[in-house]
Tab-separated table of N, CA and C in Angstrom:
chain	number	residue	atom	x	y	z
A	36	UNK	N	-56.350	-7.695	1.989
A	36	UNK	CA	-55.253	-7.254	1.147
A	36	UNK	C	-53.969	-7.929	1.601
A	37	UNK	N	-53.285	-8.566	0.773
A	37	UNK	CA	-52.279	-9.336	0.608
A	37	UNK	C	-51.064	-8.330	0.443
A	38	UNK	N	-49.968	-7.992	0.693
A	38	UNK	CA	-48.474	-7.174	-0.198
A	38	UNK	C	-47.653	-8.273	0.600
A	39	UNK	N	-46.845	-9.264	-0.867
A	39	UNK	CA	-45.885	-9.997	-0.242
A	39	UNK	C	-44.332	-9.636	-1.083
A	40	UNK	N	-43.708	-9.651	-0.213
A	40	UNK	CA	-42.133	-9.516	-0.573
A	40	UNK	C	-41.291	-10.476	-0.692
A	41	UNK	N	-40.890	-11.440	-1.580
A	41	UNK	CA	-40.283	-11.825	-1.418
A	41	UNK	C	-38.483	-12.025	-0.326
A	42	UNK	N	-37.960	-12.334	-0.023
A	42	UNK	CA	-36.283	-11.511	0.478
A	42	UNK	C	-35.829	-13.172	-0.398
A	43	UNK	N	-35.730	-14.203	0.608
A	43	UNK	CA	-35.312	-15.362	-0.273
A	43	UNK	C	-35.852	-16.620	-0.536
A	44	UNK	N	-35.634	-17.337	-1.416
A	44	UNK	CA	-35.635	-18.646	-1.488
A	44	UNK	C	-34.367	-19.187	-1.705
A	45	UNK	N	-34.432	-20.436	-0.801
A	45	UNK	CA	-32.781	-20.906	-1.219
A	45	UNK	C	-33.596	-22.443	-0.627
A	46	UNK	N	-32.493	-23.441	-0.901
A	46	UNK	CA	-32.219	-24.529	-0.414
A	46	UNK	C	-31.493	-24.468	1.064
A	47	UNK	N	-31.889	-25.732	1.841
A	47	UNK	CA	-31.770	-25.410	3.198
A	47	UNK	C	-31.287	-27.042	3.203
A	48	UNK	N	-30.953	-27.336	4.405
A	48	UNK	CA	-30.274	-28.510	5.011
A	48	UNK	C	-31.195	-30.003	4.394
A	49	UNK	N	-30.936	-31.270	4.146
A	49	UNK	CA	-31.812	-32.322	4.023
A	49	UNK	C	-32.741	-32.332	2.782
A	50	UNK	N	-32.399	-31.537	2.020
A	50	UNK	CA	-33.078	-31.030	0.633
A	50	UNK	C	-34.175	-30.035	0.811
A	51	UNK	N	-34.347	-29.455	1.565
A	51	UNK	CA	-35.491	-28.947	2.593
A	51	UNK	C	-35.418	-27.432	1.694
A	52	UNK	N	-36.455	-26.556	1.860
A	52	UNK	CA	-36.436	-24.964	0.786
A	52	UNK	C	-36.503	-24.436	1.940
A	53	UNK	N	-35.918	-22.936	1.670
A	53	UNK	CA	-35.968	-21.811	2.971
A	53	UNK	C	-36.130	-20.894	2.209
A	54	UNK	N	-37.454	-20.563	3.024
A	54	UNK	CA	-37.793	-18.629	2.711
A	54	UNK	C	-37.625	-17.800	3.649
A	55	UNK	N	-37.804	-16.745	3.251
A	55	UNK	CA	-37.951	-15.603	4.180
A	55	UNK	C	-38.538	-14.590	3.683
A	56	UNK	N	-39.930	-14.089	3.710
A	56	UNK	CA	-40.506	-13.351	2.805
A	56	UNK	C	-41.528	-12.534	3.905
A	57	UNK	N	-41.947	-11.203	3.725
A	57	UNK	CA	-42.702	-10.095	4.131
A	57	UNK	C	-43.706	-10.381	3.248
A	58	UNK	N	-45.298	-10.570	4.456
A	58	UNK	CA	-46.759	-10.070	4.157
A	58	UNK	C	-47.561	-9.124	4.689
A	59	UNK	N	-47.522	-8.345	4.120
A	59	UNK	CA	-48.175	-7.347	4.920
A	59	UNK	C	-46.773	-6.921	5.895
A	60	UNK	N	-47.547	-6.699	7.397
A	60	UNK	CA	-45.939	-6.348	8.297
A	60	UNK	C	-46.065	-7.061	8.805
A	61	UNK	N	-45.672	-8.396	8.678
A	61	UNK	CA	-44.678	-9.814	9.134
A	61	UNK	C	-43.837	-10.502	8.425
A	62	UNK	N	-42.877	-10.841	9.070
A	62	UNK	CA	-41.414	-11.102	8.066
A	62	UNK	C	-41.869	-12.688	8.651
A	63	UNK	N	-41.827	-13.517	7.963
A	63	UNK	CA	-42.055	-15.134	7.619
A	63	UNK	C	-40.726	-15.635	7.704
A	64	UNK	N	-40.157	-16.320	8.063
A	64	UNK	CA	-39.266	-17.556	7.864
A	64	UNK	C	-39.425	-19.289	8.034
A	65	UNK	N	-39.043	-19.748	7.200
A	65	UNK	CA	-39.402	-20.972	6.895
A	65	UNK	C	-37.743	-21.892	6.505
A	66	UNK	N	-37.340	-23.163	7.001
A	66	UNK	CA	-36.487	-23.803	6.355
A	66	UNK	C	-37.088	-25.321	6.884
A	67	UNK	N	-38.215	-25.689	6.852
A	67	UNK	CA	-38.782	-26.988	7.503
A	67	UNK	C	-39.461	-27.489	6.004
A	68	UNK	N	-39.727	-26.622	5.218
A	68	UNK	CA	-40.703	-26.665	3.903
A	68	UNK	C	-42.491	-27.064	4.300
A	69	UNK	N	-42.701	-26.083	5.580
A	69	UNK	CA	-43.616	-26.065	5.940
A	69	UNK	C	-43.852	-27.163	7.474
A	70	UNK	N	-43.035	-28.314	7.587
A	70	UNK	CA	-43.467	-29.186	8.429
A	70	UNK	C	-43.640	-28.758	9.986
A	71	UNK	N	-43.094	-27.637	9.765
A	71	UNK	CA	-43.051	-27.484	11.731
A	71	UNK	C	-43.568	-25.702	11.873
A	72	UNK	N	-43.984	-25.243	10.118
A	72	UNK	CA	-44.284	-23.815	10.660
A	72	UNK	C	-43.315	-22.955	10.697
A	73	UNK	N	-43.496	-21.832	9.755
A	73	UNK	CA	-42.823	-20.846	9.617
A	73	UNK	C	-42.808	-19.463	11.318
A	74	UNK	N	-41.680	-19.256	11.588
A	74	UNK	CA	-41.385	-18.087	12.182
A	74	UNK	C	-41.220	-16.560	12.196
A	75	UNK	N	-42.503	-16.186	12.646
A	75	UNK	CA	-42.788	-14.660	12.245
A	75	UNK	C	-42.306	-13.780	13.230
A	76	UNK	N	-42.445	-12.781	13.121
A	76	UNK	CA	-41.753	-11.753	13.420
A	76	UNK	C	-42.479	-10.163	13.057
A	77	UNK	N	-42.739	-9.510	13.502
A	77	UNK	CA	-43.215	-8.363	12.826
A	77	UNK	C	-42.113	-7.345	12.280
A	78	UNK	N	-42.489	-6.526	11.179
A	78	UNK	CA	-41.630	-5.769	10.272
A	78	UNK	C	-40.926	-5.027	11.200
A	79	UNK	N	-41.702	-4.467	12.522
A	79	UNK	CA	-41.275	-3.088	12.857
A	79	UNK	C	-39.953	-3.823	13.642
A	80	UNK	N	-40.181	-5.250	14.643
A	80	UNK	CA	-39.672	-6.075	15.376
A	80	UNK	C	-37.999	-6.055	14.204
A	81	UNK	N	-38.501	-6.539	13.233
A	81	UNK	CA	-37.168	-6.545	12.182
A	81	UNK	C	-36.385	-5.390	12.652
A	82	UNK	N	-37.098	-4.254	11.752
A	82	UNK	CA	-36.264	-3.293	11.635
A	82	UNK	C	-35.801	-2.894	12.722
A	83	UNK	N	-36.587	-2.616	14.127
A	83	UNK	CA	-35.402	-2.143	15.218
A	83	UNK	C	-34.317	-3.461	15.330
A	84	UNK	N	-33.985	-4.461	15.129
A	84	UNK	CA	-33.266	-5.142	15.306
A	84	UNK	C	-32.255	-4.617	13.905
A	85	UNK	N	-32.824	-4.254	12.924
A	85	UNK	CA	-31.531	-4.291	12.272
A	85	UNK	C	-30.589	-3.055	12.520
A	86	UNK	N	-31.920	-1.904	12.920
A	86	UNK	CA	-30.945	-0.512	12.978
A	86	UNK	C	-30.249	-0.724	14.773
A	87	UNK	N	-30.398	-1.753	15.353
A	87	UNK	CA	-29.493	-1.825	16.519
A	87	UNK	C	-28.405	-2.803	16.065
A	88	UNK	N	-28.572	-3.397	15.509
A	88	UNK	CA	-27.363	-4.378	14.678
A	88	UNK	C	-26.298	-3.533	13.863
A	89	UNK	N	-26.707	-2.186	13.264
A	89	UNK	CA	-25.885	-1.464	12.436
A	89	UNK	C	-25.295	-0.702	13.318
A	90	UNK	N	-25.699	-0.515	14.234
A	90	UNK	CA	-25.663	0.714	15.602
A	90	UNK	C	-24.056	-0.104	16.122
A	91	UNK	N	-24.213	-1.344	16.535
A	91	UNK	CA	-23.507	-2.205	16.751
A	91	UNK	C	-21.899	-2.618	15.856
A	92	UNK	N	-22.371	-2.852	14.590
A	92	UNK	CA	-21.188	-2.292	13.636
A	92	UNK	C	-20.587	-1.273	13.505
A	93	UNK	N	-21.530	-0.066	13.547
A	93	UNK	CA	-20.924	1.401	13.663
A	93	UNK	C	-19.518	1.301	14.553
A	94	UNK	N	-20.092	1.241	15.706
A	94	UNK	CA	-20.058	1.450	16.747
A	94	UNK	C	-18.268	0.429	17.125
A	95	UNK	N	-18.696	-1.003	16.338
A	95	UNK	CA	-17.022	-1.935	16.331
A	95	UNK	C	-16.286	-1.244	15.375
A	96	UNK	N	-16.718	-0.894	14.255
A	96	UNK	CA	-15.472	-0.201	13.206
A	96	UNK	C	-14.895	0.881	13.914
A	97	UNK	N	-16.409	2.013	14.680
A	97	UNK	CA	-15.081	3.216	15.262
A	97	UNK	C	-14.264	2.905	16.184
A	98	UNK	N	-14.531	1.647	17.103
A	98	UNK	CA	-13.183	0.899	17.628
A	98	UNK	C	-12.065	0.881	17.041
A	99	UNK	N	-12.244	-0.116	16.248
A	99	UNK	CA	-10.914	-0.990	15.061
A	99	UNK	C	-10.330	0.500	15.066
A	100	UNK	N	-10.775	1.795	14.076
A	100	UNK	CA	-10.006	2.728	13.608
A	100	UNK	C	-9.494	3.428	14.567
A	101	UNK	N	-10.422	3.414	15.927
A	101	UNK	CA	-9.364	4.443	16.751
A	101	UNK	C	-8.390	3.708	17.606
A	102	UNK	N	-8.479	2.190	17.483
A	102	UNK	CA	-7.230	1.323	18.179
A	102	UNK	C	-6.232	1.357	17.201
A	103	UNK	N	-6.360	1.592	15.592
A	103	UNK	CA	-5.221	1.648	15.231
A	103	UNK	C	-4.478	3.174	14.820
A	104	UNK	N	-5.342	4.354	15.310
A	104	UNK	CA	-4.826	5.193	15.639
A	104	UNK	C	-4.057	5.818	16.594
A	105	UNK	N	-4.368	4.699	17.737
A	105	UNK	CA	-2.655	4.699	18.672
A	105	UNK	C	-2.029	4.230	18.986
């Protein structure tokens, strides 16, 4: 069983295509158009990286607002 997600296709450096797409639970990235092999990652690997990345933003905005609260 296959479930693929797209996230993107775009154009990448040298005329080259870049994806980044979820199969199953591995997040794929690609901007070589295959020549050197896409870079995986597992879903779960993603997501704690993103909810520590937001953790991280949180975390600079309640800076910013409480430095300009004094």
């Amino acid at each position: 069983m296959k479930i693929i997600t797209p996230i993107i296709h775009t154009k990448a450096k040298y005329s080259r295509n870049a994806y980044m797409t979820i199969m199953d639970d591995q997040v794929h990235f690609d901007c070589s158009d295959g020549e050197y092999g896409s870079v995986t990652v597992s879903l779960e690997q993603l997501e704690e990286a993103i909810i520590t990345h937001k953790n991280k933003l949180q975390n600079a905005n309640q800076t910013i607002a409480q430095s300009r609260r004094d």
